[in-house]
Amino acid sequence: MTNPATELRDRALAFRSLHVPGRPLLLPNAWDVASARLVEDAGAGAVATTSAGVAWALGAADGDRLDRDRALRAVERIAGAVRVPVTADIEGGYAQDPQGVADTVRAVLAAGAAGVNIEDAAPHGTGPMRPAGEQAERIAAARAAADATGVPLFVNARVDTFLRGAGGVDDTLERAAVYLAAGADGIFVPGTVDPGTVKELAEGIQAPLNVLAGPGAPPAGELAALGVARVSVGSGVAEAAYALVRRAARELLGSGTYDAQTGGLAYGELNELMAGKR
């Protein structure tokens, strides 16, 4: 019989091994069991959640507005539905202080996830960024909580300098160094895909670099050549899926036609995928 703790440790180790500069881990982020199984079925080596997609699917807005319990129940369902490692986007840690972040990380591990993203954007309406020292304390708490369980959780520290217009390369590198010293394993810098900037970040950060990509961004192969180790699409796939819902609804309610539904997955194919056992 498989030991759940040993299985999670093995998943975490496998997930770590996927972060290779020049051969990046590609993550089409998922938000529920169906999207996670589709991502896995497409051949992804891991499944990453999108906090925005999870929040929207549960009827909440993104930006630390979804409560921890509901968010992590979604993570638990996803982790239990796929064979590949799962990494959870936990926004700012769903907590006000480092101890609360530690509690969240313990709950993440109990849910079966092998990694987390923790962002340094300030809580909604309080400013662009948390002070780097304060964020380092939160990362250190996450690291200690994971290490105490014996699971080498991959802590991906998100630096929102570019996303929030709060700094450039130098500011990002400074924060990255502080977070790595606090126990982070990787650095996630959303908000820029400029090749020159990405190259500077990849060369200046002494850890795997994760970037956020989407329409208009360089292809994954070009990002790989710049030294990127992980490429995420964040809420992009969820946004595209919900855009289809709106187009189909407006079409039916407007012209009474059904063209937006063309190219959808066959009922039997999707139903068979959902019927599969992990």
Coordinates of C-alpha atoms in Angstrom, one line a residue:
M1 CA 0.0 0.0 0.0
T2 CA 1.3 3.4 -0.9
N3 CA 2.2 5.8 2.0
P4 CA 0.5 9.2 1.2
A5 CA 3.4 11.1 2.9
T6 CA 6.0 9.2 0.8
E7 CA 3.9 9.7 -2.3
L8 CA 3.7 13.4 -1.8
R9 CA 7.4 13.7 -1.0
D10 CA 8.1 11.8 -4.3
R11 CA 5.8 14.2 -6.2
A12 CA 7.5 17.2 -4.7
L13 CA 10.9 15.9 -5.7
A14 CA 9.6 15.1 -9.2
F15 CA 8.2 18.6 -9.4
R16 CA 11.5 20.2 -8.4
S17 CA 13.3 18.3 -11.1
L18 CA 11.1 19.8 -13.8
H19 CA 12.5 23.3 -13.3
V20 CA 15.4 23.4 -15.8
P21 CA 16.7 26.7 -17.3
G22 CA 16.6 26.4 -21.0
R23 CA 14.0 23.5 -20.9
P24 CA 11.2 25.2 -19.1
L25 CA 8.2 23.6 -17.4
L26 CA 5.1 24.7 -19.3
L27 CA 2.0 25.2 -17.2
P28 CA -1.4 25.8 -18.8
N29 CA -3.0 26.7 -15.5
A30 CA -6.2 24.9 -14.4
W31 CA -9.0 26.0 -12.1
D32 CA -11.1 22.9 -11.5
V33 CA -11.0 19.1 -11.9
A34 CA -12.1 19.1 -15.5
S35 CA -9.5 21.7 -16.6
A36 CA -6.8 19.9 -14.6
R37 CA -7.6 16.6 -16.2
L38 CA -7.6 18.1 -19.7
V39 CA -4.2 19.7 -19.0
E40 CA -2.8 16.4 -17.8
D41 CA -4.3 14.6 -20.7
A42 CA -2.6 17.0 -23.1
G43 CA 0.8 15.9 -21.7
A44 CA 1.7 18.4 -19.0
G45 CA 4.3 17.3 -16.5
A46 CA 2.5 19.1 -13.7
V47 CA -0.7 21.0 -13.1
A48 CA -0.7 24.6 -11.7
T49 CA -3.8 26.3 -10.4
T50 CA -4.7 29.8 -11.1
S51 CA -6.0 31.7 -8.1
A52 CA -8.1 33.9 -10.3
G53 CA -9.7 31.0 -12.2
V54 CA -10.4 29.1 -8.9
A55 CA -11.9 32.2 -7.4
W56 CA -14.1 32.9 -10.4
A57 CA -15.3 29.3 -10.5
L58 CA -16.3 29.6 -6.9
G59 CA -18.1 32.9 -7.4
A60 CA -15.5 35.2 -5.9
A61 CA -13.2 37.9 -7.2
D62 CA -9.5 37.4 -7.4
G63 CA -7.1 39.3 -5.1
D64 CA -7.2 37.7 -1.6
R65 CA -11.0 37.8 -1.6
L66 CA -11.5 34.0 -1.6
D67 CA -11.3 32.4 1.8
R68 CA -8.5 29.9 2.5
D69 CA -10.8 26.9 3.1
R70 CA -12.7 27.2 -0.1
A71 CA -9.6 27.8 -2.1
L72 CA -7.8 24.8 -0.7
R73 CA -10.8 22.5 -1.0
A74 CA -10.5 23.2 -4.8
V75 CA -6.8 22.4 -4.7
E76 CA -7.5 19.1 -2.9
R77 CA -10.0 18.1 -5.5
I78 CA -7.6 18.9 -8.3
A79 CA -4.6 17.1 -6.6
G80 CA -6.8 14.1 -6.1
A81 CA -7.9 14.0 -9.7
V82 CA -4.6 13.9 -11.5
R83 CA -1.4 11.8 -11.3
V84 CA 1.1 14.5 -12.0
P85 CA 2.3 17.0 -9.3
V86 CA 0.1 19.9 -8.5
T87 CA 1.3 23.4 -7.5
A88 CA -1.1 25.8 -5.9
D89 CA -1.4 29.5 -6.4
I90 CA -2.2 30.7 -2.8
E91 CA -2.0 34.4 -3.6
G92 CA -0.5 36.2 -0.6
G93 CA -0.9 33.1 1.6
Y94 CA -4.5 33.7 2.6
A95 CA -3.2 35.1 5.9
Q96 CA -2.4 38.4 7.6
D97 CA 0.8 37.2 9.3
P98 CA 3.7 34.6 8.9
Q99 CA 2.1 32.2 11.3
G100 CA -1.1 32.3 9.2
V101 CA 1.0 31.6 6.0
A102 CA 2.5 28.6 7.8
D103 CA -1.0 27.3 8.6
T104 CA -1.9 27.7 4.9
V105 CA 1.1 25.8 3.8
R106 CA 0.3 22.9 6.1
A107 CA -3.2 22.9 4.7
V108 CA -1.8 22.9 1.1
L109 CA 0.3 19.9 1.9
A110 CA -2.7 18.1 3.5
A111 CA -4.5 18.9 0.2
G112 CA -1.8 17.0 -1.7
A113 CA 0.0 19.9 -3.5
A114 CA 3.7 19.7 -4.2
G115 CA 4.3 23.4 -4.7
V116 CA 3.0 26.9 -4.0
N117 CA 3.1 30.4 -5.4
I118 CA 3.3 33.2 -2.8
E119 CA 3.0 36.8 -4.1
D120 CA 4.4 40.0 -2.6
A121 CA 1.7 42.3 -3.9
A122 CA 0.1 44.1 -1.0
P123 CA -3.5 43.2 0.1
H124 CA -6.2 44.8 -2.1
G125 CA -6.4 48.5 -1.5
T126 CA -3.4 48.9 0.7
G127 CA -0.6 49.7 -1.8
P128 CA 1.3 48.0 -4.6
M129 CA 3.8 45.8 -2.6
R130 CA 4.6 44.4 0.8
P131 CA 8.0 45.5 2.2
A132 CA 10.6 42.9 1.1
G133 CA 11.5 42.1 4.7
E134 CA 7.9 41.5 5.7
Q135 CA 7.5 39.2 2.6
A136 CA 10.7 37.4 3.5
E137 CA 9.2 36.5 6.9
R138 CA 6.2 35.1 5.3
I139 CA 8.3 33.0 2.9
A140 CA 10.5 31.8 5.8
A141 CA 7.4 30.7 7.6
A142 CA 6.2 28.8 4.6
R143 CA 9.6 27.1 4.2
A144 CA 9.7 26.1 7.9
A145 CA 6.2 24.7 7.9
A146 CA 6.9 22.6 4.8
D147 CA 10.3 21.4 6.0
A148 CA 8.8 20.3 9.3
T149 CA 6.7 17.8 7.4
G150 CA 9.6 16.3 5.5
V151 CA 8.1 17.3 2.1
P152 CA 10.4 19.5 -0.1
L153 CA 7.6 21.8 -1.1
F154 CA 8.6 24.0 -4.1
V155 CA 8.1 27.6 -2.9
N156 CA 7.8 29.9 -5.9
A157 CA 8.1 33.5 -4.7
R158 CA 6.2 35.9 -6.9
V159 CA 7.8 39.3 -7.4
D160 CA 5.2 41.8 -8.6
T161 CA 7.4 44.8 -9.3
F162 CA 6.7 44.8 -13.0
L163 CA 3.1 43.7 -12.7
R164 CA 2.4 46.6 -10.2
G165 CA 4.6 49.2 -11.8
A166 CA 6.7 49.3 -8.6
G167 CA 10.2 48.7 -9.9
G168 CA 12.5 47.4 -12.7
V169 CA 15.2 44.8 -13.0
D170 CA 17.3 46.0 -10.1
D171 CA 14.4 46.2 -7.7
T172 CA 13.3 42.7 -8.8
L173 CA 16.7 41.2 -8.4
E174 CA 17.0 42.7 -4.9
R175 CA 13.7 41.2 -3.8
A176 CA 14.5 37.9 -5.4
A177 CA 17.8 37.6 -3.5
V178 CA 16.0 38.4 -0.2
Y179 CA 13.3 35.8 -0.9
L180 CA 15.8 33.1 -1.9
A181 CA 17.7 33.7 1.3
A182 CA 14.4 33.3 3.2
G183 CA 13.9 29.8 1.7
A184 CA 12.2 30.3 -1.7
D185 CA 13.1 27.8 -4.4
G186 CA 12.1 29.7 -7.5
I187 CA 11.2 33.3 -8.5
F188 CA 8.1 34.2 -10.5
V189 CA 8.2 37.6 -12.3
P190 CA 4.9 38.3 -14.1
G191 CA 4.4 41.5 -16.0
T192 CA 7.3 41.4 -18.5
V193 CA 8.2 39.2 -21.4
D194 CA 10.6 41.6 -23.0
P195 CA 13.5 39.4 -24.2
G196 CA 16.2 41.7 -22.9
T197 CA 14.6 42.1 -19.5
V198 CA 13.9 38.3 -19.2
K199 CA 17.5 37.6 -20.0
E200 CA 18.7 40.0 -17.4
L201 CA 16.4 38.4 -14.8
A202 CA 17.4 34.8 -15.7
E203 CA 21.1 35.7 -15.4
G204 CA 20.7 37.7 -12.2
I205 CA 18.5 35.3 -10.3
Q206 CA 20.2 32.4 -8.7
A207 CA 17.2 30.1 -9.0
P208 CA 14.7 28.9 -11.6
L209 CA 12.9 31.9 -13.2
N210 CA 9.2 31.6 -13.9
V211 CA 7.5 34.1 -16.3
L212 CA 3.9 34.7 -17.2
A213 CA 3.1 34.4 -20.9
G214 CA 0.1 34.8 -23.2
P215 CA -0.9 36.2 -26.6
G216 CA 1.8 38.5 -27.9
A217 CA 4.6 37.0 -25.7
P218 CA 7.6 35.2 -27.3
P219 CA 7.0 31.5 -27.9
A220 CA 8.1 29.1 -25.2
G221 CA 11.1 28.1 -27.2
E222 CA 12.4 31.7 -27.3
L223 CA 11.8 32.1 -23.6
A224 CA 13.8 28.8 -23.0
A225 CA 16.7 30.3 -25.0
L226 CA 16.7 33.2 -22.6
G227 CA 17.2 30.9 -19.6
V228 CA 13.6 30.7 -18.4
A229 CA 12.8 27.5 -16.3
R230 CA 9.1 27.8 -16.0
V231 CA 6.3 29.4 -18.2
S232 CA 2.9 29.9 -16.8
V233 CA -0.2 31.3 -18.5
G234 CA -2.0 32.3 -15.3
S235 CA -5.7 33.0 -15.7
G236 CA -5.3 33.2 -19.5
V237 CA -6.9 29.8 -20.3
A238 CA -9.8 30.4 -17.9
E239 CA -10.4 33.9 -19.5
A240 CA -10.5 32.2 -22.9
A241 CA -12.9 29.6 -21.7
Y242 CA -15.3 32.1 -20.1
A243 CA -15.1 34.3 -23.2
L244 CA -16.4 31.4 -25.2
V245 CA -19.3 31.0 -22.7
R246 CA -20.2 34.7 -23.2
R247 CA -20.0 34.5 -27.0
A248 CA -22.2 31.4 -27.1
A249 CA -24.7 32.9 -24.7
R250 CA -24.9 36.2 -26.6
E251 CA -25.2 34.4 -29.9
L252 CA -28.0 32.2 -28.8
L253 CA -29.9 35.0 -27.0
G254 CA -29.3 37.4 -30.0
S255 CA -29.4 35.6 -33.3
G256 CA -30.7 32.3 -32.0
T257 CA -27.8 30.5 -33.6
Y258 CA -25.1 28.1 -32.2
D259 CA -21.9 28.7 -34.2
A260 CA -19.8 29.6 -31.1
Q261 CA -20.2 26.0 -29.9
T262 CA -18.4 24.7 -33.0
G263 CA -15.2 22.8 -32.2
G264 CA -16.3 21.9 -28.7
L265 CA -15.1 18.7 -27.1
A266 CA -17.4 15.7 -27.8
Y267 CA -19.6 14.8 -24.9
G268 CA -18.3 11.2 -24.9
E269 CA -14.7 12.3 -24.9
L270 CA -15.1 14.6 -22.0
N271 CA -17.3 12.2 -20.1
E272 CA -14.8 9.4 -20.5
L273 CA -12.0 11.7 -19.2
M274 CA -14.0 12.6 -16.1
A275 CA -14.9 8.9 -15.5
G276 CA -11.2 7.9 -15.4
K277 CA -9.8 6.9 -12.1
R278 CA -6.6 8.5 -10.8

